[in-house]
Tab-separated table of N, CA and C in Angstrom:
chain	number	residue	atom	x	y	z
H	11	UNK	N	58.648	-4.045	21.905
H	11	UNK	CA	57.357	-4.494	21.408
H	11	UNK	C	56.503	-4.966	22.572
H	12	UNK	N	56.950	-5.586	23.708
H	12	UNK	CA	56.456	-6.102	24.863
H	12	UNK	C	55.748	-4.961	25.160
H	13	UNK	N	56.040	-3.120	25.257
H	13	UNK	CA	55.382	-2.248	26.196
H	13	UNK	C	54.068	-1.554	25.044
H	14	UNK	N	53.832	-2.029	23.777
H	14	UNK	CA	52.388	-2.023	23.203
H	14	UNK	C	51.589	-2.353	23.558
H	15	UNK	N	50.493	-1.839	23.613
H	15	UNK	CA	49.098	-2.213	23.911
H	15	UNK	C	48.408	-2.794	22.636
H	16	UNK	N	46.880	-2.809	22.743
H	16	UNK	CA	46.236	-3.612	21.967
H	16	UNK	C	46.059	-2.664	20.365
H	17	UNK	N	45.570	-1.422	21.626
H	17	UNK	CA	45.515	-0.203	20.492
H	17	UNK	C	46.840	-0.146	19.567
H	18	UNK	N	48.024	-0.043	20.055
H	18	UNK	CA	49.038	-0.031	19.206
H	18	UNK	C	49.293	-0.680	18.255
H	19	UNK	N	49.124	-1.990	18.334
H	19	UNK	CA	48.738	-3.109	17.524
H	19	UNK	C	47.868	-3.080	16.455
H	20	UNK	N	46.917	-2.388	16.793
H	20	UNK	CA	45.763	-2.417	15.822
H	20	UNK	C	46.113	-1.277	14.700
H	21	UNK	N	46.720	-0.619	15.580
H	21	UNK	CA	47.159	0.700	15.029
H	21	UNK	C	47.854	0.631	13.336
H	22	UNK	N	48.726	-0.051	14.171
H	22	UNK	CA	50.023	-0.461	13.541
H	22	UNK	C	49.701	-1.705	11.934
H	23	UNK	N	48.604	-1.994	12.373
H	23	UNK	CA	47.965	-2.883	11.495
H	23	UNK	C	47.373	-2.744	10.436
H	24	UNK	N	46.821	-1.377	10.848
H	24	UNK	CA	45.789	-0.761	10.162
H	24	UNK	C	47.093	0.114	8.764
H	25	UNK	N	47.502	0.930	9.398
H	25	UNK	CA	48.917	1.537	8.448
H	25	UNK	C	49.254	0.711	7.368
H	26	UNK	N	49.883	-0.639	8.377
H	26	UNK	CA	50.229	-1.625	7.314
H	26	UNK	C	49.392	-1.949	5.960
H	27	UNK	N	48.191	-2.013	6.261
H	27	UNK	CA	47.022	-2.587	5.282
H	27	UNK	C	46.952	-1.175	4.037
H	28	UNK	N	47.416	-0.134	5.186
H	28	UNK	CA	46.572	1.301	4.284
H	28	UNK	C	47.851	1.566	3.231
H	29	UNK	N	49.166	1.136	3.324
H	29	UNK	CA	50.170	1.555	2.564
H	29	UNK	C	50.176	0.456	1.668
H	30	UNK	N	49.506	-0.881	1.128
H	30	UNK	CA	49.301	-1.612	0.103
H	30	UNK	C	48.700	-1.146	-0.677
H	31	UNK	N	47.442	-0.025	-0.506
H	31	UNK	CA	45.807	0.254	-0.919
H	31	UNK	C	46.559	1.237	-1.980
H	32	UNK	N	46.187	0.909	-3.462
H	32	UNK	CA	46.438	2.074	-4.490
H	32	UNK	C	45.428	3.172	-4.296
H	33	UNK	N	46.373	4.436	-4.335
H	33	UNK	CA	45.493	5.552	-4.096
H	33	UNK	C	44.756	6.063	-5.608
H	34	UNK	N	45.605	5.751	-6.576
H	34	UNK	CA	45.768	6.657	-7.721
H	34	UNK	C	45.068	5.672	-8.649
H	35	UNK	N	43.933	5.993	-9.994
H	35	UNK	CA	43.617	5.423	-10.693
H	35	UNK	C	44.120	5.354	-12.369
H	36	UNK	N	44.172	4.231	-13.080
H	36	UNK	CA	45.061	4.216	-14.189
H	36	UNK	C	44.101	4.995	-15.374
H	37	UNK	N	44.938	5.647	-15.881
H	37	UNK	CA	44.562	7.088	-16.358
H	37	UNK	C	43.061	6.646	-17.694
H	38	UNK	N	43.132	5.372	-18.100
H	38	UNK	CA	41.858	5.140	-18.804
H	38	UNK	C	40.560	4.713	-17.973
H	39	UNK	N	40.771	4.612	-16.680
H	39	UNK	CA	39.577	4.057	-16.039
H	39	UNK	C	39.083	6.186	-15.128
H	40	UNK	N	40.340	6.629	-14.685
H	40	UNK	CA	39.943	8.000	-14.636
H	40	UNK	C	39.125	8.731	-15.473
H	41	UNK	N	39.895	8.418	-16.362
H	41	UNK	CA	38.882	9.483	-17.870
H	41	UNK	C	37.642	9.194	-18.164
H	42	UNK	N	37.280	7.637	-17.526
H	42	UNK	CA	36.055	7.648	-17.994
H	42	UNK	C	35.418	8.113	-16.645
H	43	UNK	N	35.967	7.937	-15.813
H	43	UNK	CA	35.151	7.929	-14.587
H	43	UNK	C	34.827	10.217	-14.281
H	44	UNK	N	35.299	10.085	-14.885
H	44	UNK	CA	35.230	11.837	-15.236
H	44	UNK	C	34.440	12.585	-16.268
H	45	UNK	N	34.443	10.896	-17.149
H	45	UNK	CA	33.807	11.964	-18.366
H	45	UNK	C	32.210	11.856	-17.867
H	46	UNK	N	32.017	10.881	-17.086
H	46	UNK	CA	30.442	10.818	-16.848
H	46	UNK	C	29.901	11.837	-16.295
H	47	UNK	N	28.257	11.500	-16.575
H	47	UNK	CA	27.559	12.847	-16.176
H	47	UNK	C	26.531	12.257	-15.219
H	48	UNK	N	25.840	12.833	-14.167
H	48	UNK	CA	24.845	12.568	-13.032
H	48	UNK	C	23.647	11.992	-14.056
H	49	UNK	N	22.924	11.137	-13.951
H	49	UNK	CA	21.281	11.138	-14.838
H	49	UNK	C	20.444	11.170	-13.704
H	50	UNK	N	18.908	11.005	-14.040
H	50	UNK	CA	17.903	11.262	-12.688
H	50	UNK	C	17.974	10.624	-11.437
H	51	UNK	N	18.652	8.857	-11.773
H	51	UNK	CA	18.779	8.550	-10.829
H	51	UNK	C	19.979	8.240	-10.095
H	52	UNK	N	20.384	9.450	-9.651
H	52	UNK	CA	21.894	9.725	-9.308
H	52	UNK	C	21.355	9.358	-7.777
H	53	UNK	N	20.632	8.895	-7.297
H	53	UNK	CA	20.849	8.670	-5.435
H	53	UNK	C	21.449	7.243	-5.077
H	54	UNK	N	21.752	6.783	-6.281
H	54	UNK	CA	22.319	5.415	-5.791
H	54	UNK	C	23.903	5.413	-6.108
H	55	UNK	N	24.582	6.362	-6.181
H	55	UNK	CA	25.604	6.790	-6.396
H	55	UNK	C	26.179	6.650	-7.721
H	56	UNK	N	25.646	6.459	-8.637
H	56	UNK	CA	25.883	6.394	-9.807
H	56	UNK	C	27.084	6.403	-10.471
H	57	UNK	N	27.872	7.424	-9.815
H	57	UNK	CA	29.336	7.614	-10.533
H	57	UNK	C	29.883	6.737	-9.368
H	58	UNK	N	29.991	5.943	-8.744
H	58	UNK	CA	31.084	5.228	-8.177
H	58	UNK	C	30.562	4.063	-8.217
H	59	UNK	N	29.245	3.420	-8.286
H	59	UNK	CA	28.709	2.232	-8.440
H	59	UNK	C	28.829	1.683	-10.391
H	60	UNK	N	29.933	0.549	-10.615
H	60	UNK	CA	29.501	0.280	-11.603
H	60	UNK	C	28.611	-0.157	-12.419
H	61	UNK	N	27.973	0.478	-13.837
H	61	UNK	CA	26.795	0.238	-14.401
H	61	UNK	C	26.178	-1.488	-14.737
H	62	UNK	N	25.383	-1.504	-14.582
H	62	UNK	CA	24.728	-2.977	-14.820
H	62	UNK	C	23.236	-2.842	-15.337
H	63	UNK	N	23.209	-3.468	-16.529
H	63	UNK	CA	22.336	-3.456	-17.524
H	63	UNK	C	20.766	-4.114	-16.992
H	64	UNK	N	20.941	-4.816	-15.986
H	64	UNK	CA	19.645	-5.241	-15.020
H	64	UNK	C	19.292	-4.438	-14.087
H	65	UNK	N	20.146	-3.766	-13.729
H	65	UNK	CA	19.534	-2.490	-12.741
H	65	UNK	C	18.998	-1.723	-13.748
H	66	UNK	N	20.340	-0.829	-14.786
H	66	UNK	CA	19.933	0.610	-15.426
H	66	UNK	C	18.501	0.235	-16.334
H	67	UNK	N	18.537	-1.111	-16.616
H	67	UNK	CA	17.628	-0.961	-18.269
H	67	UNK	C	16.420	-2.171	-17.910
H	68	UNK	N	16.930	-2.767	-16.890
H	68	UNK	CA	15.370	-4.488	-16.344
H	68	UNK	C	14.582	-4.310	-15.411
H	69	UNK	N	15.130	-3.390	-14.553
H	69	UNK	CA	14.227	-2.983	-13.333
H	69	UNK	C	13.933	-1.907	-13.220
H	70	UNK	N	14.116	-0.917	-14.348
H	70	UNK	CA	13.533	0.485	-14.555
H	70	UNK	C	13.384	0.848	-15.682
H	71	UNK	N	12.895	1.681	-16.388
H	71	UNK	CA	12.627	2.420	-17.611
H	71	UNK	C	14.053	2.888	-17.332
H	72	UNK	N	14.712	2.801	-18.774
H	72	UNK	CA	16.201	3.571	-18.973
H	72	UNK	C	16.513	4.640	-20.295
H	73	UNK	N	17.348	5.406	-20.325
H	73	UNK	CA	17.244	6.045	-21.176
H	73	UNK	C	18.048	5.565	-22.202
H	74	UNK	N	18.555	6.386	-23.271
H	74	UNK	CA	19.578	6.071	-24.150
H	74	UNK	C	20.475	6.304	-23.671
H	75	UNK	N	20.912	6.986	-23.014
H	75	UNK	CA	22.509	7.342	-22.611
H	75	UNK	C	23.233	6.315	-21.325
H	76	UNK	N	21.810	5.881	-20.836
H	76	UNK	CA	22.106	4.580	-19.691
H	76	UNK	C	22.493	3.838	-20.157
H	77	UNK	N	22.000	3.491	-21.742
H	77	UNK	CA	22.052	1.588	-21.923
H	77	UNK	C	23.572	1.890	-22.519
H	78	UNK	N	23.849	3.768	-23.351
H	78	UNK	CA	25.728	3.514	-23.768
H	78	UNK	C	26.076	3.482	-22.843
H	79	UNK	N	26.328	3.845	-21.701
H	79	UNK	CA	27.352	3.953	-20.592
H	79	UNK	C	27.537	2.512	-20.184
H	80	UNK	N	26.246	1.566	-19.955
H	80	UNK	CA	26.500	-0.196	-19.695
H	80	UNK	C	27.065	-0.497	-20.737
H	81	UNK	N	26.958	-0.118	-22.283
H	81	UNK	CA	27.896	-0.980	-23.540
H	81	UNK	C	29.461	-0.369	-23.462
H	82	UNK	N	29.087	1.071	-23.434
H	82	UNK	CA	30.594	1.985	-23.832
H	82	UNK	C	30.787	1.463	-25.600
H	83	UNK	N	29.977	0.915	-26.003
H	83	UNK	CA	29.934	1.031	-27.611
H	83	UNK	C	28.445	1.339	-28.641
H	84	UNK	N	28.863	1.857	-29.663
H	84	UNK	CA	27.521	2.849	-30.058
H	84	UNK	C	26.789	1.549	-30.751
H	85	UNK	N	27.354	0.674	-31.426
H	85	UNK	CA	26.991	-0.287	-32.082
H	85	UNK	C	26.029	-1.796	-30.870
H	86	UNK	N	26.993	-1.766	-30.170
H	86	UNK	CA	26.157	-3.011	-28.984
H	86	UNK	C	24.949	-2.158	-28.109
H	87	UNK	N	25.288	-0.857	-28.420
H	87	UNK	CA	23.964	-0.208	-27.469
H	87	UNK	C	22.903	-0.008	-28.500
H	88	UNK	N	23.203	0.345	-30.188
H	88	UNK	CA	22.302	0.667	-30.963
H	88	UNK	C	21.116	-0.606	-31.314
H	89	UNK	N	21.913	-2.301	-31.222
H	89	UNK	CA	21.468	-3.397	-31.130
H	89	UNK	C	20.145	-3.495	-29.656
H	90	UNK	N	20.843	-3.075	-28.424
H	90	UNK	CA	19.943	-3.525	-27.644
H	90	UNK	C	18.924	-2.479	-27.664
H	91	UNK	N	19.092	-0.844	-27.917
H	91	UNK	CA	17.992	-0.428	-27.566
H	91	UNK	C	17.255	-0.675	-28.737
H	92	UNK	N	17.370	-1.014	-29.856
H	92	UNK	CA	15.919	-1.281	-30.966
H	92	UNK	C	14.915	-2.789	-30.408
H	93	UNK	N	15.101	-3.536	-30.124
H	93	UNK	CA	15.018	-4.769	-28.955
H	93	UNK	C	14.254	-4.118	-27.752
H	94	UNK	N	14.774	-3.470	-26.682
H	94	UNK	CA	14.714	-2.485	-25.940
H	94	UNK	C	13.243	-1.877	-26.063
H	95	UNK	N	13.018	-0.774	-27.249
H	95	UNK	CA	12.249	-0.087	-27.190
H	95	UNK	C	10.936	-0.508	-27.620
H	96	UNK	N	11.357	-2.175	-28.674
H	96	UNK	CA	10.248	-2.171	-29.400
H	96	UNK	C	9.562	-3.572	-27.887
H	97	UNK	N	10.311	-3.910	-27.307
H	97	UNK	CA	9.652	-4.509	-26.604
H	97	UNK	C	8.813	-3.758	-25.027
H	98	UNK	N	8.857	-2.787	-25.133
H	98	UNK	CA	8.232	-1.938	-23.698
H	98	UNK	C	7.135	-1.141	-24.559
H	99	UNK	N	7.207	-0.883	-25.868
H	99	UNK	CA	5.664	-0.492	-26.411
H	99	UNK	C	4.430	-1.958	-26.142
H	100	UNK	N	4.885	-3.048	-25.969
H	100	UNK	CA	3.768	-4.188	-25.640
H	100	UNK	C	3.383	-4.234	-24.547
H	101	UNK	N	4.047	-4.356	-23.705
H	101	UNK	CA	4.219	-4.584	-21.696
H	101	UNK	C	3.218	-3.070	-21.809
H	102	UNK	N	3.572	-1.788	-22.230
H	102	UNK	CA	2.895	-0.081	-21.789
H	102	UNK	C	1.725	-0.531	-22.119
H	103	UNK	N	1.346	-1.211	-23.929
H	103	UNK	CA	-0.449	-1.139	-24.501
H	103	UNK	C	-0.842	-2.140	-23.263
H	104	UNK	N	-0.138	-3.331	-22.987
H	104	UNK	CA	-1.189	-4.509	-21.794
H	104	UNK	C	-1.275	-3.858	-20.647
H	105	UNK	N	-0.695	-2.951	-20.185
H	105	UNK	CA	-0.797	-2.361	-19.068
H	105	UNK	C	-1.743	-1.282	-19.154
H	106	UNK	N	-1.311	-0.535	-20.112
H	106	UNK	CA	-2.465	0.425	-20.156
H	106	UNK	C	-4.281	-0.001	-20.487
H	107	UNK	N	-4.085	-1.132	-20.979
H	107	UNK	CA	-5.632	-1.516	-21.318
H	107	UNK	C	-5.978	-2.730	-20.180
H	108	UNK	N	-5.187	-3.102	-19.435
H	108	UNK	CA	-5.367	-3.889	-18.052
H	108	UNK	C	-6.298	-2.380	-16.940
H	109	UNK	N	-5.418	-1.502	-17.204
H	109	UNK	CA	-6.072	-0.193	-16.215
H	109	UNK	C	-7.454	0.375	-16.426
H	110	UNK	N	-7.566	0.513	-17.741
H	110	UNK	CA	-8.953	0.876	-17.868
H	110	UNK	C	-9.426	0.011	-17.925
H	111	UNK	N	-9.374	-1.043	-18.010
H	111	UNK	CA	-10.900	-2.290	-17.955
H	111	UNK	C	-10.868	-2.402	-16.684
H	112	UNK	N	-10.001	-2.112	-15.666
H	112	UNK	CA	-10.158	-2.249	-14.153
H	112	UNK	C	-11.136	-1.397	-13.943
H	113	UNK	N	-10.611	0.172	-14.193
H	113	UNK	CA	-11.620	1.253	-13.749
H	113	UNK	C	-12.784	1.544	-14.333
H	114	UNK	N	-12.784	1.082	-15.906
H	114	UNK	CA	-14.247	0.747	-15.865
H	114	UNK	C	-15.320	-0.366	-15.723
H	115	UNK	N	-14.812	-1.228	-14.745
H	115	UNK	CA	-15.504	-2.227	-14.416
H	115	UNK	C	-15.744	-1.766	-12.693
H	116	UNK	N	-14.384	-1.142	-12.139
H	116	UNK	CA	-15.080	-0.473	-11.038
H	116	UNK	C	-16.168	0.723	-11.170
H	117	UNK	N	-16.191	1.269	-12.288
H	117	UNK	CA	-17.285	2.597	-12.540
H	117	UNK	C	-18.585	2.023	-12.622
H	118	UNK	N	-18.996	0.877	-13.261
H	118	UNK	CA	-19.702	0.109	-13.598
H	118	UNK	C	-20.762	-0.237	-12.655
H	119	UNK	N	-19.342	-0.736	-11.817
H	119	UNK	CA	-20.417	-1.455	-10.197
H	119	UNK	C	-20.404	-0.560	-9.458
H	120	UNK	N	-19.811	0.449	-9.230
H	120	UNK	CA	-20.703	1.488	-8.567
H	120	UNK	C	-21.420	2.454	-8.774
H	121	UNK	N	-21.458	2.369	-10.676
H	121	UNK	CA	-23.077	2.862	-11.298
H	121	UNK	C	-24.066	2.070	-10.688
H	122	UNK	N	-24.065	0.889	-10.744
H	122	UNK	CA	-24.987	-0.025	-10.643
H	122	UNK	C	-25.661	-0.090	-9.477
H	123	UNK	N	-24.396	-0.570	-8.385
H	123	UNK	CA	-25.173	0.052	-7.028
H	123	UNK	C	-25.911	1.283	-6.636
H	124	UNK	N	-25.342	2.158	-7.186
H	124	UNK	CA	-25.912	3.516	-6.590
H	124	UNK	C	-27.180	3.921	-7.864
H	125	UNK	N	-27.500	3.110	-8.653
H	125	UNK	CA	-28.814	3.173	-9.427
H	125	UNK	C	-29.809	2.323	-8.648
H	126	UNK	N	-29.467	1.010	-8.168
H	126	UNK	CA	-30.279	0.267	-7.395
H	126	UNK	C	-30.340	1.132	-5.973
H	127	UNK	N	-29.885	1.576	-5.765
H	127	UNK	CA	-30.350	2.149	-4.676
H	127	UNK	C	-30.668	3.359	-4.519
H	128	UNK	N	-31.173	4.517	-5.619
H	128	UNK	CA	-31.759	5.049	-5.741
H	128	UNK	C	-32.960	4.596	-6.269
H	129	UNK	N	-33.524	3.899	-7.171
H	129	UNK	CA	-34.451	3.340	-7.406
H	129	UNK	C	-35.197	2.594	-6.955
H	130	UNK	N	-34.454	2.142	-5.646
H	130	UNK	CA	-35.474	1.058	-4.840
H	130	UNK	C	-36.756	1.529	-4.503
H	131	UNK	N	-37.557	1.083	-3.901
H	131	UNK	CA	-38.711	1.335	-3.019
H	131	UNK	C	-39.013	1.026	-1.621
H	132	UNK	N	-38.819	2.310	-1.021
H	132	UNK	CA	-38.986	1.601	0.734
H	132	UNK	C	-40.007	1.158	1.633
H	133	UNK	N	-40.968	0.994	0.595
H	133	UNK	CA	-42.433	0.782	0.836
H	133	UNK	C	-42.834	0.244	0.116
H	134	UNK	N	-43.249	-1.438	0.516
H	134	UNK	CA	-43.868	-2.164	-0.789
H	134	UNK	C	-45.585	-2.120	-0.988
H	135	UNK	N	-45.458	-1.506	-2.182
H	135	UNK	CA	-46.573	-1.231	-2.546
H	135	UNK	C	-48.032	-2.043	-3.440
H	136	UNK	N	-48.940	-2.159	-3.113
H	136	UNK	CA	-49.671	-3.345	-3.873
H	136	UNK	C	-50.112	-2.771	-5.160
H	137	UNK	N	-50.738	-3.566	-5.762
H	137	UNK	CA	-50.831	-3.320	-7.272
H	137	UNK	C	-51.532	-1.551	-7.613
H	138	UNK	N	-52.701	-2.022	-6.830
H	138	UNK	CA	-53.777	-0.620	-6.875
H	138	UNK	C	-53.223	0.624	-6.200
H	139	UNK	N	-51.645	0.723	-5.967
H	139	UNK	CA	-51.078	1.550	-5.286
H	139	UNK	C	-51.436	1.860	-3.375
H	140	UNK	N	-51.718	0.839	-2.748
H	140	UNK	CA	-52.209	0.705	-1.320
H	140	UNK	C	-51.187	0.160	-0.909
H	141	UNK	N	-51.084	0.277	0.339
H	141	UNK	CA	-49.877	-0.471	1.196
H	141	UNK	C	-49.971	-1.883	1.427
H	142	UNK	N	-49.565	-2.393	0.725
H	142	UNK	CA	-50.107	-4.111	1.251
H	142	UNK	C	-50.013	-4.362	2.735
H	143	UNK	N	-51.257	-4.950	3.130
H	143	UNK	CA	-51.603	-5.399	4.613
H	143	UNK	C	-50.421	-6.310	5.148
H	144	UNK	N	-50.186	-5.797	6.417
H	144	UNK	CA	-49.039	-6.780	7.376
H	144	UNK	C	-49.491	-8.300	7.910
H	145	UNK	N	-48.513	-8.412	7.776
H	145	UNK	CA	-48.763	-10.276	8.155
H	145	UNK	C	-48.927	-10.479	9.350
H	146	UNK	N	-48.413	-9.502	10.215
H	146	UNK	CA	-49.256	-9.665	11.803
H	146	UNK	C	-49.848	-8.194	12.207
H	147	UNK	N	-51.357	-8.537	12.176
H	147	UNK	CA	-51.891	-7.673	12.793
H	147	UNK	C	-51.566	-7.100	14.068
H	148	UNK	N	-51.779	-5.353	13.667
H	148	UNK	CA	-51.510	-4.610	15.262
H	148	UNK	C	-52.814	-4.871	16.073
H	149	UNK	N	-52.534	-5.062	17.440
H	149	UNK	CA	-53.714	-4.807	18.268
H	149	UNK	C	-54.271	-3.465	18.144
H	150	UNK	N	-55.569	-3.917	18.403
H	150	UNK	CA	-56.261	-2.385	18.344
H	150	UNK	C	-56.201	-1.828	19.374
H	151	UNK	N	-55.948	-2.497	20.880
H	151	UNK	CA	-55.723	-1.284	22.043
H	151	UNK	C	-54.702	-1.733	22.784
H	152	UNK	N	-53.910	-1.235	23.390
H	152	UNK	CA	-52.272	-1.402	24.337
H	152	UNK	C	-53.046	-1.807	25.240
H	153	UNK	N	-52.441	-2.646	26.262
H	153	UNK	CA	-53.177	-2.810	27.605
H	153	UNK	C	-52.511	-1.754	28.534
H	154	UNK	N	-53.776	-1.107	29.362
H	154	UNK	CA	-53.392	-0.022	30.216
H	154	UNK	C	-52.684	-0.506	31.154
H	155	UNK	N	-52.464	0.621	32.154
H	155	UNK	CA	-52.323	0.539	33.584
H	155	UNK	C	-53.148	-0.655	34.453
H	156	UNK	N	-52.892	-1.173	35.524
H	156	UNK	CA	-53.539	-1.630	36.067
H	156	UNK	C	-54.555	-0.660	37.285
H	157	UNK	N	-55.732	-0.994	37.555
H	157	UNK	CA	-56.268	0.003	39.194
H	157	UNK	C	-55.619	-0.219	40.068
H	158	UNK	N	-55.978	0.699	40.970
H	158	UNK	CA	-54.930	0.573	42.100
H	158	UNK	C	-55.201	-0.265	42.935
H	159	UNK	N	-56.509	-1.066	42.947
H	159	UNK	CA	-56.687	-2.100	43.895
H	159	UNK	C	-56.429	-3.633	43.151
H	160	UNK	N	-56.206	-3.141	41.521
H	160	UNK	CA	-55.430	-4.339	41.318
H	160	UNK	C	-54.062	-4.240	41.319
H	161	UNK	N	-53.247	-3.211	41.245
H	161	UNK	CA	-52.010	-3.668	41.658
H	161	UNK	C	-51.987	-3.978	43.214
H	162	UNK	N	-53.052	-3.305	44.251
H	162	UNK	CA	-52.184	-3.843	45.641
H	162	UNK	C	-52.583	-5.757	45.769
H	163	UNK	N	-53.383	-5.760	45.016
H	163	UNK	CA	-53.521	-7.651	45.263
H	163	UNK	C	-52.188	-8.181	44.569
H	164	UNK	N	-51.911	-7.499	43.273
H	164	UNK	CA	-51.798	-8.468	42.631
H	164	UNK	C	-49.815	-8.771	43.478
H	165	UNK	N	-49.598	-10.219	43.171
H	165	UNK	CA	-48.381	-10.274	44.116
H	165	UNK	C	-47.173	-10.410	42.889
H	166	UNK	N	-45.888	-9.782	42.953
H	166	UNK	CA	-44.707	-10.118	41.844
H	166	UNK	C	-43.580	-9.728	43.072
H	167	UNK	N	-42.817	-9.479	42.398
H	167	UNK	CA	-41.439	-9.771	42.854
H	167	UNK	C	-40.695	-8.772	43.632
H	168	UNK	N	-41.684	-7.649	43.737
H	168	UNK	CA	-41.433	-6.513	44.186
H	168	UNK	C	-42.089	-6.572	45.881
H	169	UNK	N	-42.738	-7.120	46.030
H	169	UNK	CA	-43.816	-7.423	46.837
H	169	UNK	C	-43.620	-8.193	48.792
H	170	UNK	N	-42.249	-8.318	48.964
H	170	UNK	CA	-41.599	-9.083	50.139
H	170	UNK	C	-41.179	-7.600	50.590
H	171	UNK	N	-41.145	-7.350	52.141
H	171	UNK	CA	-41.139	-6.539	53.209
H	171	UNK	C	-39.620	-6.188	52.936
H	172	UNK	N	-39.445	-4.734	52.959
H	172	UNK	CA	-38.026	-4.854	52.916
H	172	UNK	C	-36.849	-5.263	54.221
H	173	UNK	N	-35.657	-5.500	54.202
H	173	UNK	CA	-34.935	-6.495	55.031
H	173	UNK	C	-35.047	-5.631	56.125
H	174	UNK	N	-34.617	-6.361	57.619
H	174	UNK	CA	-34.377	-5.490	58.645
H	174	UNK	C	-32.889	-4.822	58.806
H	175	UNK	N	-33.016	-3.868	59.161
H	175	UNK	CA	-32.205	-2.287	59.298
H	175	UNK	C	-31.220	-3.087	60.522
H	176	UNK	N	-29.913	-3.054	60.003
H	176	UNK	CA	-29.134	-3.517	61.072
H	176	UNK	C	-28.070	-2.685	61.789
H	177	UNK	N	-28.862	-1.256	61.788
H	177	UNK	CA	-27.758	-0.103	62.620
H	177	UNK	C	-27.778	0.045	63.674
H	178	UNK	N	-27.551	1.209	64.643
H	178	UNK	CA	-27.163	1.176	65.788
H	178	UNK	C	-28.792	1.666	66.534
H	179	UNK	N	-29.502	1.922	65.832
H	179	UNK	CA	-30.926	2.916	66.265
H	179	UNK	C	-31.968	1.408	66.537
């Protein structure tokens, strides 16, 4: 035993654990596990994950054959789905009439906007149909150019000698 390694050990460990592990299933839990059939939502492994009535039937729409497979009796499944069915016709009408009062309250306001704003006016107009006068008068003439003997007087910022040239010339 001294010339084992770690691997051997582990090895050896692992065997041990794997020859406790029942391979074989007792012939009433087989049969059922055989008699089942895939339903739509077979990606969660369905046939090896056992059924639970809060997954198959609380957190999804379920069928009839979901809620027997969680009872495995016709009588405890015939109880919950009348319960079942008559309570998801209330939750569908509030939901369904929650949706359209949404979308037609969004249709609404963007009738509304897009009527006001076709209808506006981009030009306010005075009674007698004239343009009502502006609150600040335009000048009647731009000021020109200046002459050329008034720009050479006149002095701004442009007007200082340019710097001296500090190259080799």
């Amino acid at each position: 035993i001294k010339d084992l390694d770690l691997l051997d050990l582990i090895y050896i460990r692992l065997l041990a654990v794997l020859q406790t592990l029942v391979v074989f299933l007792e012939e009433k839990s087989a049969g059922s596990f055989l008699s089942r059939k895939l339903l739509y939502n077979s990606w969660d492994f369905e046939l090896l994950v056992p059924d639970n009535l809060q997954r198959e039937c609380m957190e999804e729409i379920c069928s009839y054959e979901e809620a027997r497979e969680v009872f495995e009796d016709d009588i405890q499944t015939a109880k919950f789905w009348e319960g079942y069915v008559n309570s998801h016709g209330k939750v569908d009408s509030y939901i369904y009439i929650y949706i359209y009062v949404y979308v037609y309250a969004l249709y609404a306001a963007i009738s509304h906007s897009f009527f006001l704003h076709l209808h506006s006016v981009p030009v306010r107009m005075g009674v007698d149909g004239q343009p009502i006068p502006e609150s600040v008068p335009l000048a009647n003439r731009a000021p020109g150019l200046p002459s050329y003997n008034e720009a050479l007087t006149h002095s701004g910022q442009h007007d200082a000698p340019p710097p001296p040239y500090s190259g080799p010339y």
